[in-house]
């Protein structure tokens, strides 16, 4: 049966757009359905982590992110100036921010930046303050450049999935596609219609986040604050507030968030009776509902982002988790659509991403437990805060929050295998990230080794071959980097001795195995084909 598109993506937020862009890079036709007619301006995530920044860097989007970050820093400076003008003369710019755990601030001056996990991201490691709305706008523009068919004001109403494809019924008619991916949020229609189980823990808190205009805010503490009735945060942007109450979930999660509701919550949690909210610019309500589907795939229907897992926003993991899902799934689904995927490739999506999602759920549950306004949690919070004042603990928490700890369970013995590829500076003036802009895999020959390059024969349509030196890593012989930036194979010079090349040494055998595992059997082609890819 003829398809209207190779893939239909339900949900045009950052996750759905990122996935659509990855598919489009691989010449897969994709239609994105988004119920909203404009970019969602509701206040949500305020930052991205290192893996997300690396992902955008590897697709040439870092300059746009850096520009957004400059604006976010200026808003933070404006908040400090407002506080000082209101009489907070002792307020000082805090030390370099390294994240927070349950509202406990981590000081960047206590971070051990010599830790090797912080040494690989290159310029992407300097970008993080990117609000979700701004990121979505950048992705909308990129999707348009890549020819993605984004249909706004259209939502999914039903689906029929079979062995050879999926029919997506929408408010604007029906579409036939090979695959359907639900990137449609925590209350996913795709998840419900496809019958995915969604086990987890029920919500116990009510949280609000908003950008407002208010009077009487001078009495509010800046940053995170704990009281006998809950937790609240003020800043780091002008008018930004967050409240958390621990007496159960909201009565109506779907009801509009009003100024009265925000004001009541803020007064209750802060104990400041005169703070008055005069205008609401953006507001959202959240809980600590924590659930995850056991398998991200059911036949030709897949889930990514909040459609596959939900949790509280503490620690800022949600947006980043979804971007990681999209990056992991995109190239695997594209290879499957184009008939180039080795057996079982698409199944590695759940195998690799589910454990990271499960960790995030536990990470957020721990923070909720630590924030509770009761004596035992308060005592434990004091212990964690004291620990966080040390270099080792700050580095531990920062590695977790930043995402640089993330690894996939891949075969191979080299320390770089299974982790995000380091952003190597190459002798031709480029960096490794520059070589990944097109969304292809990369085989990097760093020692001008004909035997290593020979392994790329037949993969020119799937793997880009680059030969260049890396003066700052003279001991590294080569890397195989998947399209998502994960190192699938690496070897040092000592592991590929010149006098043993004719015997096909073990590291090059491992390279052969990695190429077949991720990109299938070699086809016909020349080294020139691979170098030109």
Coordinates of C-alpha atoms in Angstrom, one line a residue:
X1 CA 0.0 0.0 0.0
X2 CA 1.3 3.4 -0.9
X3 CA 2.4 5.6 2.0
X4 CA 1.8 9.3 2.4
X5 CA 5.1 9.5 4.4
X6 CA 7.7 7.2 5.7
X7 CA 7.2 8.4 9.3
X8 CA 4.4 10.3 11.1
X9 CA 5.5 12.0 14.3
X10 CA 2.8 13.0 16.7
X11 CA 3.9 16.1 18.6
X12 CA 5.9 19.1 17.4
X13 CA 7.7 20.1 20.5
X14 CA 11.5 19.9 20.8
X15 CA 11.6 16.1 20.9
X16 CA 9.3 15.6 17.9
X17 CA 11.1 18.3 15.9
X18 CA 14.5 16.9 16.8
X19 CA 13.5 13.4 15.7
X20 CA 12.0 14.8 12.4
X21 CA 15.2 16.7 11.7
X22 CA 17.3 13.6 12.2
X23 CA 15.0 11.6 9.9
X24 CA 15.0 14.3 7.2
X25 CA 18.9 14.4 7.3
X26 CA 18.7 10.7 6.2
X27 CA 16.3 11.5 3.3
X28 CA 13.3 10.0 5.2
X29 CA 10.0 11.7 4.5
X30 CA 8.3 12.7 7.7
X31 CA 5.1 14.5 8.7
X32 CA 4.9 16.2 12.1
X33 CA 1.4 16.7 13.6
X34 CA 1.2 19.4 16.2
X35 CA -2.1 20.4 17.9
X36 CA -0.9 23.9 18.8
X37 CA -1.0 26.6 16.0
X38 CA 2.1 28.4 17.4
X39 CA 5.2 27.6 19.4
X40 CA 4.3 26.9 23.0
X41 CA 5.3 29.9 25.2
X42 CA 4.5 28.2 28.5
X43 CA 7.4 28.3 30.9
X44 CA 9.0 24.9 31.0
X45 CA 12.7 23.8 31.0
X46 CA 15.2 26.6 31.5
X47 CA 18.4 24.8 30.4
X48 CA 19.9 21.9 28.4
X49 CA 22.5 19.5 29.6
X50 CA 25.9 18.6 28.0
X51 CA 24.6 15.6 25.9
X52 CA 21.9 17.9 24.4
X53 CA 24.4 20.7 23.8
X54 CA 26.7 18.2 22.1
X55 CA 23.9 16.9 19.9
X56 CA 23.0 20.4 18.6
X57 CA 26.7 21.3 18.2
X58 CA 27.2 18.2 16.0
X59 CA 24.4 19.4 13.8
X60 CA 25.8 22.9 13.4
X61 CA 23.4 24.6 15.8
X62 CA 25.8 25.8 18.5
X63 CA 25.9 29.5 17.4
X64 CA 22.2 29.8 17.7
X65 CA 22.2 28.3 21.2
X66 CA 25.1 30.5 22.3
X67 CA 23.0 33.6 21.2
X68 CA 20.1 32.4 23.2
X69 CA 22.3 31.8 26.3
X70 CA 23.6 35.4 26.1
X71 CA 20.0 36.6 26.4
X72 CA 19.3 34.3 29.3
X73 CA 22.4 35.6 31.1
X74 CA 21.3 39.2 30.6
X75 CA 17.9 38.3 32.2
X76 CA 19.7 36.8 35.2
X77 CA 21.8 40.0 35.5
X78 CA 18.6 42.0 35.3
X79 CA 17.1 40.0 38.2
X80 CA 20.2 40.8 40.4
X81 CA 19.9 44.5 39.5
X82 CA 16.2 44.5 40.5
X83 CA 16.9 42.8 43.8
X84 CA 19.7 45.3 44.5
X85 CA 17.4 48.2 43.6
X86 CA 14.9 46.9 46.0
X87 CA 17.4 47.1 48.9
X88 CA 19.1 43.7 48.8
X89 CA 22.5 45.4 49.0
X90 CA 24.3 42.4 50.2
X91 CA 23.2 40.3 47.2
X92 CA 26.2 39.2 45.2
X93 CA 26.6 37.3 42.0
X94 CA 27.0 33.6 43.1
X95 CA 30.0 31.5 42.1
X96 CA 29.9 29.7 38.8
X97 CA 26.7 27.6 38.7
X98 CA 27.1 23.9 38.5
X99 CA 23.5 22.8 38.8
X100 CA 21.4 21.9 41.8
X101 CA 20.1 18.8 43.5
X102 CA 16.7 19.2 45.2
X103 CA 17.3 22.9 45.3
X104 CA 20.7 22.6 46.9
X105 CA 23.0 24.8 44.8
X106 CA 26.3 23.3 43.6
X107 CA 29.2 25.8 43.4
X108 CA 31.2 25.8 40.2
X109 CA 34.3 26.8 42.1
X110 CA 34.2 23.4 43.9
X111 CA 34.0 21.5 40.6
X112 CA 36.9 19.3 39.7
X113 CA 37.1 20.3 36.0
X114 CA 40.1 18.0 35.5
X115 CA 37.8 15.1 35.7
X116 CA 38.0 13.4 32.3
X117 CA 34.3 13.3 31.9
X118 CA 34.3 17.1 31.6
X119 CA 37.0 17.1 29.1
X120 CA 35.3 15.9 25.9
X121 CA 32.5 18.2 25.0
X122 CA 34.5 21.0 23.5
X123 CA 32.6 24.3 23.0
X124 CA 29.3 22.5 23.7
X125 CA 30.4 22.3 27.3
X126 CA 30.1 26.1 27.6
X127 CA 26.4 26.3 26.5
X128 CA 23.5 25.3 28.8
X129 CA 21.2 28.2 29.6
X130 CA 18.8 27.6 26.7
X131 CA 15.0 27.9 27.6
X132 CA 12.7 25.3 26.0
X133 CA 10.7 27.9 24.1
X134 CA 13.8 29.3 22.4
X135 CA 15.1 25.8 21.6
X136 CA 11.8 24.9 20.0
X137 CA 12.0 28.0 17.8
X138 CA 15.5 27.1 16.7
X139 CA 14.3 23.6 15.8
X140 CA 11.2 24.9 13.9
X141 CA 13.6 26.9 11.7
X142 CA 15.9 23.9 11.2
X143 CA 13.0 21.6 10.4
X144 CA 11.8 24.1 7.7
X145 CA 15.3 24.2 6.2
X146 CA 15.3 20.4 6.0
X147 CA 11.9 20.3 4.4
X148 CA 10.0 18.7 7.3
X149 CA 6.3 18.8 6.8
X150 CA 5.1 20.4 10.0
X151 CA 1.3 20.5 10.2
X152 CA 0.1 22.8 13.0
X153 CA -3.4 22.8 14.4
X154 CA -3.7 19.1 13.7
X155 CA -4.0 16.4 16.3
X156 CA -4.2 12.6 16.3
X157 CA -7.7 11.1 16.8
X158 CA -7.0 7.4 16.2
X159 CA -4.6 4.9 14.7
X160 CA -4.6 1.5 13.0
X161 CA -1.3 -0.3 13.1
X162 CA -0.4 -3.4 11.1
X163 CA 2.6 -5.4 10.0
X164 CA 3.3 -3.2 7.0
X165 CA 2.5 0.3 8.3
X166 CA 0.3 2.6 10.3
X167 CA -2.8 4.7 9.5
X168 CA -2.9 7.8 11.6
X169 CA -6.4 9.3 11.8
X170 CA -6.2 13.0 12.5
X171 CA -8.4 16.1 12.8
X172 CA -7.5 16.9 9.2
X173 CA -8.0 13.4 7.7
X174 CA -6.0 10.2 7.6
X175 CA -2.4 9.5 6.8
X176 CA -0.7 6.2 5.8
X177 CA 2.9 5.8 6.9
X178 CA 5.4 3.1 7.5
X179 CA 5.9 4.1 11.1
X180 CA 4.3 6.3 13.8
X181 CA 6.3 7.9 16.7
X182 CA 4.5 9.4 19.7
X183 CA 6.4 12.5 20.9
X184 CA 3.1 14.0 22.2
X185 CA 3.9 14.5 25.9
X186 CA 3.1 13.0 29.2
X187 CA -0.6 12.5 28.4
X188 CA 0.3 10.9 25.1
X189 CA -2.6 10.0 22.7
X190 CA -0.3 7.6 20.9
X191 CA 0.6 5.8 24.1
X192 CA -3.0 5.4 25.0
X193 CA -4.3 4.4 21.6
X194 CA -1.5 1.9 21.0
X195 CA -2.1 0.3 24.4
X196 CA 1.4 0.8 26.0
X197 CA 1.4 -0.1 29.7
X198 CA 2.6 2.8 31.9
X199 CA 3.6 1.6 35.3
X200 CA 5.1 3.8 38.0
X201 CA 4.3 5.8 41.1
X202 CA 1.3 8.2 41.6
X203 CA 1.7 11.9 42.2
X204 CA 2.0 13.2 45.8
X205 CA 2.8 16.9 45.2
X206 CA 1.4 20.0 43.5
X207 CA 3.9 22.3 41.9
X208 CA 3.6 25.6 40.0
X209 CA 6.1 27.5 37.9
X210 CA 5.3 30.9 36.4
X211 CA 6.6 34.2 35.1
X212 CA 4.5 36.9 36.8
X213 CA 4.4 40.5 37.7
X214 CA 3.9 41.0 41.5
X215 CA 4.2 43.4 44.4
X216 CA 5.6 42.7 47.8
X217 CA 8.2 40.4 46.3
X218 CA 11.0 42.1 48.2
X219 CA 10.3 39.9 51.2
X220 CA 10.8 36.7 49.2
X221 CA 14.1 35.0 49.4
X222 CA 16.1 34.7 46.2
X223 CA 16.9 31.3 44.9
X224 CA 15.5 28.1 46.5
X225 CA 13.9 28.3 49.9
X226 CA 12.5 25.7 52.3
X227 CA 9.7 26.4 54.8
X228 CA 7.5 24.4 57.1
X229 CA 4.8 24.4 54.4
X230 CA 6.8 23.6 51.3
X231 CA 9.5 24.8 49.0
X232 CA 9.6 27.9 46.7
X233 CA 12.1 29.5 44.3
X234 CA 12.4 33.1 43.3
X235 CA 14.5 33.9 40.2
X236 CA 16.9 33.6 38.5
X237 CA 14.9 35.6 35.9
X238 CA 12.7 38.6 36.7
X239 CA 9.2 37.5 37.8
X240 CA 10.0 33.8 37.8
X241 CA 8.5 31.8 40.7
X242 CA 8.2 28.2 41.6
X243 CA 6.2 26.6 44.5
X244 CA 5.9 23.1 45.7
X245 CA 3.3 21.9 48.2
X246 CA 3.4 18.3 49.6
X247 CA -0.2 17.8 50.5
X248 CA -1.3 15.8 47.4
X249 CA -1.8 16.3 43.7
X250 CA -3.9 19.1 42.2
X251 CA -7.7 18.5 42.1
X252 CA -7.8 19.4 38.4
X253 CA -4.5 19.1 36.5
X254 CA -6.1 20.4 33.3
X255 CA -7.7 23.6 34.7
X256 CA -6.1 26.9 33.6
X257 CA -3.6 28.3 36.2
X258 CA -4.9 31.5 37.6
X259 CA -3.2 34.4 39.3
X260 CA -5.3 33.7 42.4
X261 CA -4.1 30.1 42.5
X262 CA -0.4 31.1 42.1
X263 CA -0.8 33.8 44.7
X264 CA -2.4 31.5 47.2
X265 CA 0.3 28.9 46.8
X266 CA 3.1 31.4 47.0
X267 CA 1.8 33.0 50.1
X268 CA 1.2 29.6 51.7
X269 CA 4.6 28.2 51.0
X270 CA 6.7 31.4 51.5
X271 CA 4.9 32.7 54.5
X272 CA 4.9 36.2 53.0
X273 CA 1.3 37.4 53.4
X274 CA 1.5 40.6 51.3
X275 CA 3.0 39.2 48.1
X276 CA 0.4 39.9 45.4
X277 CA 0.5 38.7 41.8
X278 CA -0.9 41.3 39.5
X279 CA -0.3 39.7 36.1
X280 CA 0.6 36.2 34.8
X281 CA 2.7 36.0 31.7
X282 CA 3.2 32.2 31.7
X283 CA 2.3 29.5 34.1
X284 CA 2.2 25.7 34.4
X285 CA 1.2 23.2 37.0
X286 CA 3.2 20.0 37.7
X287 CA 3.3 16.9 39.9
X288 CA 5.8 14.1 40.7
X289 CA 3.9 11.5 38.8
X290 CA 6.7 9.1 37.8
X291 CA 6.0 6.4 35.1
X292 CA 7.8 4.7 32.3
X293 CA 6.7 2.3 29.5
X294 CA 8.5 -1.0 29.7
X295 CA 9.2 -1.1 26.0
X296 CA 9.5 2.0 23.8
X297 CA 8.3 0.1 20.7
X298 CA 5.1 -1.8 19.9
X299 CA 5.4 -3.1 16.3
X300 CA 5.5 0.0 14.0
X301 CA 4.6 2.4 16.8
X302 CA 7.3 4.0 19.0
X303 CA 7.4 6.5 21.8
X304 CA 10.0 9.2 22.7
X305 CA 10.3 11.9 25.3
X306 CA 7.5 12.4 27.9
X307 CA 5.3 10.0 25.9
X308 CA 7.6 7.2 27.1
X309 CA 8.4 8.5 30.6
X310 CA 7.1 11.2 33.0
X311 CA 8.6 12.5 36.2
X312 CA 8.9 15.7 38.2
X313 CA 11.0 18.5 36.7
X314 CA 13.5 18.7 39.5
X315 CA 17.1 18.5 38.2
X316 CA 16.0 19.6 34.7
X317 CA 16.2 16.2 33.1
X318 CA 13.0 15.9 31.2
X319 CA 13.7 17.9 28.0
X320 CA 17.2 16.5 27.8
X321 CA 16.0 12.9 28.2
X322 CA 13.7 13.4 25.3
X323 CA 16.3 15.0 23.1
X324 CA 18.5 11.9 23.8
X325 CA 15.7 9.6 22.8
X326 CA 15.2 11.5 19.5
X327 CA 18.9 11.4 18.7
X328 CA 19.2 7.7 19.5
X329 CA 16.0 6.7 17.6
X330 CA 16.4 9.0 14.5
X331 CA 19.3 7.2 12.7
X332 CA 18.1 3.8 13.7
X333 CA 14.6 4.3 12.4
X334 CA 16.0 6.0 9.2
X335 CA 18.2 3.0 8.5
X336 CA 15.2 0.7 9.1
X337 CA 13.0 2.8 6.7
X338 CA 15.7 2.7 4.0
X339 CA 16.2 -1.0 4.3
X340 CA 19.8 -0.7 5.6
X341 CA 19.4 -1.7 9.2
X342 CA 21.1 -4.8 10.5
X343 CA 18.9 -7.2 12.3
X344 CA 17.8 -6.0 15.7
X345 CA 19.0 -2.4 15.3
X346 CA 15.7 -0.8 16.2
X347 CA 15.4 -2.9 19.3
X348 CA 18.6 -1.3 20.6
X349 CA 16.6 1.9 21.0
X350 CA 14.7 0.6 24.1
X351 CA 17.8 -1.3 25.3
X352 CA 19.9 1.8 25.3
X353 CA 17.4 4.5 26.4
X354 CA 15.2 2.7 28.9
X355 CA 18.0 2.4 31.6
X356 CA 18.7 6.1 31.4
X357 CA 15.0 6.9 31.6
X358 CA 14.7 4.7 34.7
X359 CA 17.6 6.5 36.3
X360 CA 16.0 9.8 35.8
X361 CA 12.8 8.6 37.5
X362 CA 14.8 7.5 40.5
X363 CA 16.8 10.7 40.5
X364 CA 13.7 12.9 40.6
X365 CA 12.0 10.7 43.2
X366 CA 15.0 11.1 45.5
X367 CA 14.8 14.9 45.2
X368 CA 11.1 15.0 46.1
X369 CA 11.9 12.9 49.2
X370 CA 14.7 15.3 50.2
X371 CA 12.5 18.4 49.8
X372 CA 9.6 17.3 52.0
X373 CA 8.8 19.7 54.9
X374 CA 9.2 17.2 57.7
X375 CA 12.0 16.6 60.3
X376 CA 13.5 13.5 58.8
X377 CA 13.8 15.0 55.3
X378 CA 15.1 18.3 56.7
X379 CA 17.8 16.4 58.6
X380 CA 18.9 14.5 55.5
X381 CA 18.9 17.6 53.4
X382 CA 21.3 19.2 55.9
X383 CA 23.6 16.2 55.5
X384 CA 23.5 16.4 51.7
X385 CA 24.0 20.1 51.7
X386 CA 27.1 19.7 53.8
X387 CA 28.4 17.0 51.5
X388 CA 27.7 19.2 48.5
X389 CA 30.2 21.7 49.9
X390 CA 33.1 19.3 49.0
X391 CA 34.9 18.9 45.7
X392 CA 34.2 15.2 45.4
X393 CA 30.4 15.6 46.0
X394 CA 30.0 18.6 43.8
X395 CA 31.8 16.8 41.0
X396 CA 29.6 13.7 41.5
X397 CA 26.4 15.7 41.4
X398 CA 27.5 17.9 38.5
X399 CA 28.4 14.8 36.4
X400 CA 25.0 13.3 37.1
X401 CA 23.1 16.6 36.4
X402 CA 25.1 17.5 33.3
X403 CA 24.6 14.0 31.8
X404 CA 28.3 13.4 31.1
X405 CA 28.1 10.1 33.0
X406 CA 25.8 8.6 30.4
X407 CA 27.1 5.4 28.7
X408 CA 25.5 2.7 26.6
X409 CA 26.3 -1.0 27.1
X410 CA 28.4 -1.6 24.0
X411 CA 31.0 -4.3 23.2
X412 CA 34.6 -3.1 23.2
X413 CA 37.5 -2.6 25.7
X414 CA 38.7 0.9 24.9
X415 CA 37.8 3.6 27.5
X416 CA 36.1 5.7 24.9
X417 CA 33.8 3.0 23.6
X418 CA 30.2 3.5 24.6
X419 CA 30.6 7.1 25.7
X420 CA 30.0 10.3 23.8
X421 CA 32.8 10.9 21.3
X422 CA 35.4 13.5 22.4
X423 CA 35.4 16.7 20.3
X424 CA 38.9 16.2 18.9
X425 CA 40.7 19.1 17.2
X426 CA 42.0 17.7 13.9
X427 CA 45.0 18.7 11.8
X428 CA 42.8 20.0 9.0
X429 CA 41.5 22.8 11.2
X430 CA 38.1 21.1 11.9
X431 CA 36.8 19.5 15.0
X432 CA 35.1 16.1 15.3
X433 CA 31.7 17.7 15.7
X434 CA 32.1 19.5 12.3
X435 CA 32.4 16.1 10.7
X436 CA 28.9 15.0 12.0
X437 CA 26.8 17.9 10.6
X438 CA 25.3 15.7 7.9
X439 CA 24.0 13.1 10.3
X440 CA 26.2 10.2 9.0
X441 CA 28.4 7.9 11.0
X442 CA 32.1 8.7 11.0
X443 CA 35.2 6.5 10.8
X444 CA 38.2 8.7 11.8
X445 CA 41.6 7.5 10.8
X446 CA 44.1 9.4 12.9
X447 CA 47.3 7.6 11.9
X448 CA 47.0 7.4 8.1
X449 CA 46.6 3.6 8.3
X450 CA 45.6 1.9 4.9
X451 CA 44.5 -1.2 6.8
X452 CA 42.2 0.7 9.0
X453 CA 40.7 2.6 6.0
X454 CA 40.3 -0.6 4.1
X455 CA 37.6 -1.6 6.7
X456 CA 35.4 1.2 5.4
X457 CA 35.1 -0.5 2.0
X458 CA 31.5 -1.0 1.2
X459 CA 30.2 1.5 3.8
X460 CA 30.5 4.7 1.8
X461 CA 26.8 5.2 1.8
X462 CA 26.5 4.8 5.6
X463 CA 29.9 5.8 7.1
X464 CA 32.0 8.9 6.3
X465 CA 35.7 8.2 6.3
X466 CA 38.0 11.1 7.4
X467 CA 41.8 10.8 7.6
X468 CA 43.5 13.5 9.8
X469 CA 45.9 13.7 12.6
X470 CA 45.0 14.8 16.1
X471 CA 48.1 16.5 17.6
X472 CA 46.6 16.7 21.1
X473 CA 45.8 13.0 21.2
X474 CA 48.8 11.4 19.5
X475 CA 48.2 8.0 21.1
X476 CA 44.7 7.6 19.5
X477 CA 44.6 5.6 16.3
X478 CA 41.0 5.8 15.3
X479 CA 37.3 6.2 16.2
X480 CA 34.1 4.9 14.8
X481 CA 31.3 7.3 15.8
X482 CA 27.7 6.5 15.3
X483 CA 25.4 9.3 13.9
X484 CA 24.2 10.0 17.5
X485 CA 27.7 10.8 18.6
X486 CA 28.3 7.6 20.5
X487 CA 31.7 6.0 20.1
X488 CA 31.1 2.5 18.8
X489 CA 34.8 1.6 18.4
X490 CA 38.2 3.1 19.3
X491 CA 41.8 2.0 19.3
X492 CA 45.1 3.4 20.4
X493 CA 48.3 3.4 18.3
X494 CA 49.8 0.7 20.5
X495 CA 46.8 -1.6 19.7
X496 CA 47.4 -1.3 16.0
X497 CA 51.1 -2.0 15.5
X498 CA 52.4 -1.6 12.0
X499 CA 54.2 -5.0 12.0
X500 CA 50.9 -6.8 12.7
X501 CA 48.6 -5.2 10.2
X502 CA 48.7 -8.1 7.8
X503 CA 47.5 -10.4 10.6
X504 CA 44.3 -8.4 11.2
X505 CA 45.0 -7.5 14.8
X506 CA 42.1 -7.7 17.3
X507 CA 41.3 -4.0 17.4
X508 CA 40.6 -4.0 13.6
X509 CA 38.6 -7.2 14.0
X510 CA 36.6 -5.3 16.6
X511 CA 36.1 -2.5 14.1
X512 CA 34.8 -4.9 11.5
X513 CA 32.3 -6.3 14.1
X514 CA 31.2 -2.8 15.1
X515 CA 30.6 -1.8 11.5
X516 CA 28.5 -4.8 10.9
X517 CA 26.6 -4.5 14.2
X518 CA 25.5 -0.9 13.6
X519 CA 25.5 -0.5 9.8
X520 CA 25.0 -4.0 8.4
X521 CA 27.0 -5.9 5.9
X522 CA 29.3 -4.0 3.5
X523 CA 28.1 -3.3 0.0
X524 CA 30.2 -2.4 -3.0
X525 CA 32.2 0.7 -3.1
X526 CA 35.6 2.3 -2.9
X527 CA 37.5 4.2 -0.3
X528 CA 36.9 7.3 -2.4
X529 CA 33.2 6.7 -2.0
X530 CA 33.6 6.6 1.8
X531 CA 35.9 9.7 1.9
X532 CA 33.4 11.7 -0.3
X533 CA 30.3 10.7 1.8

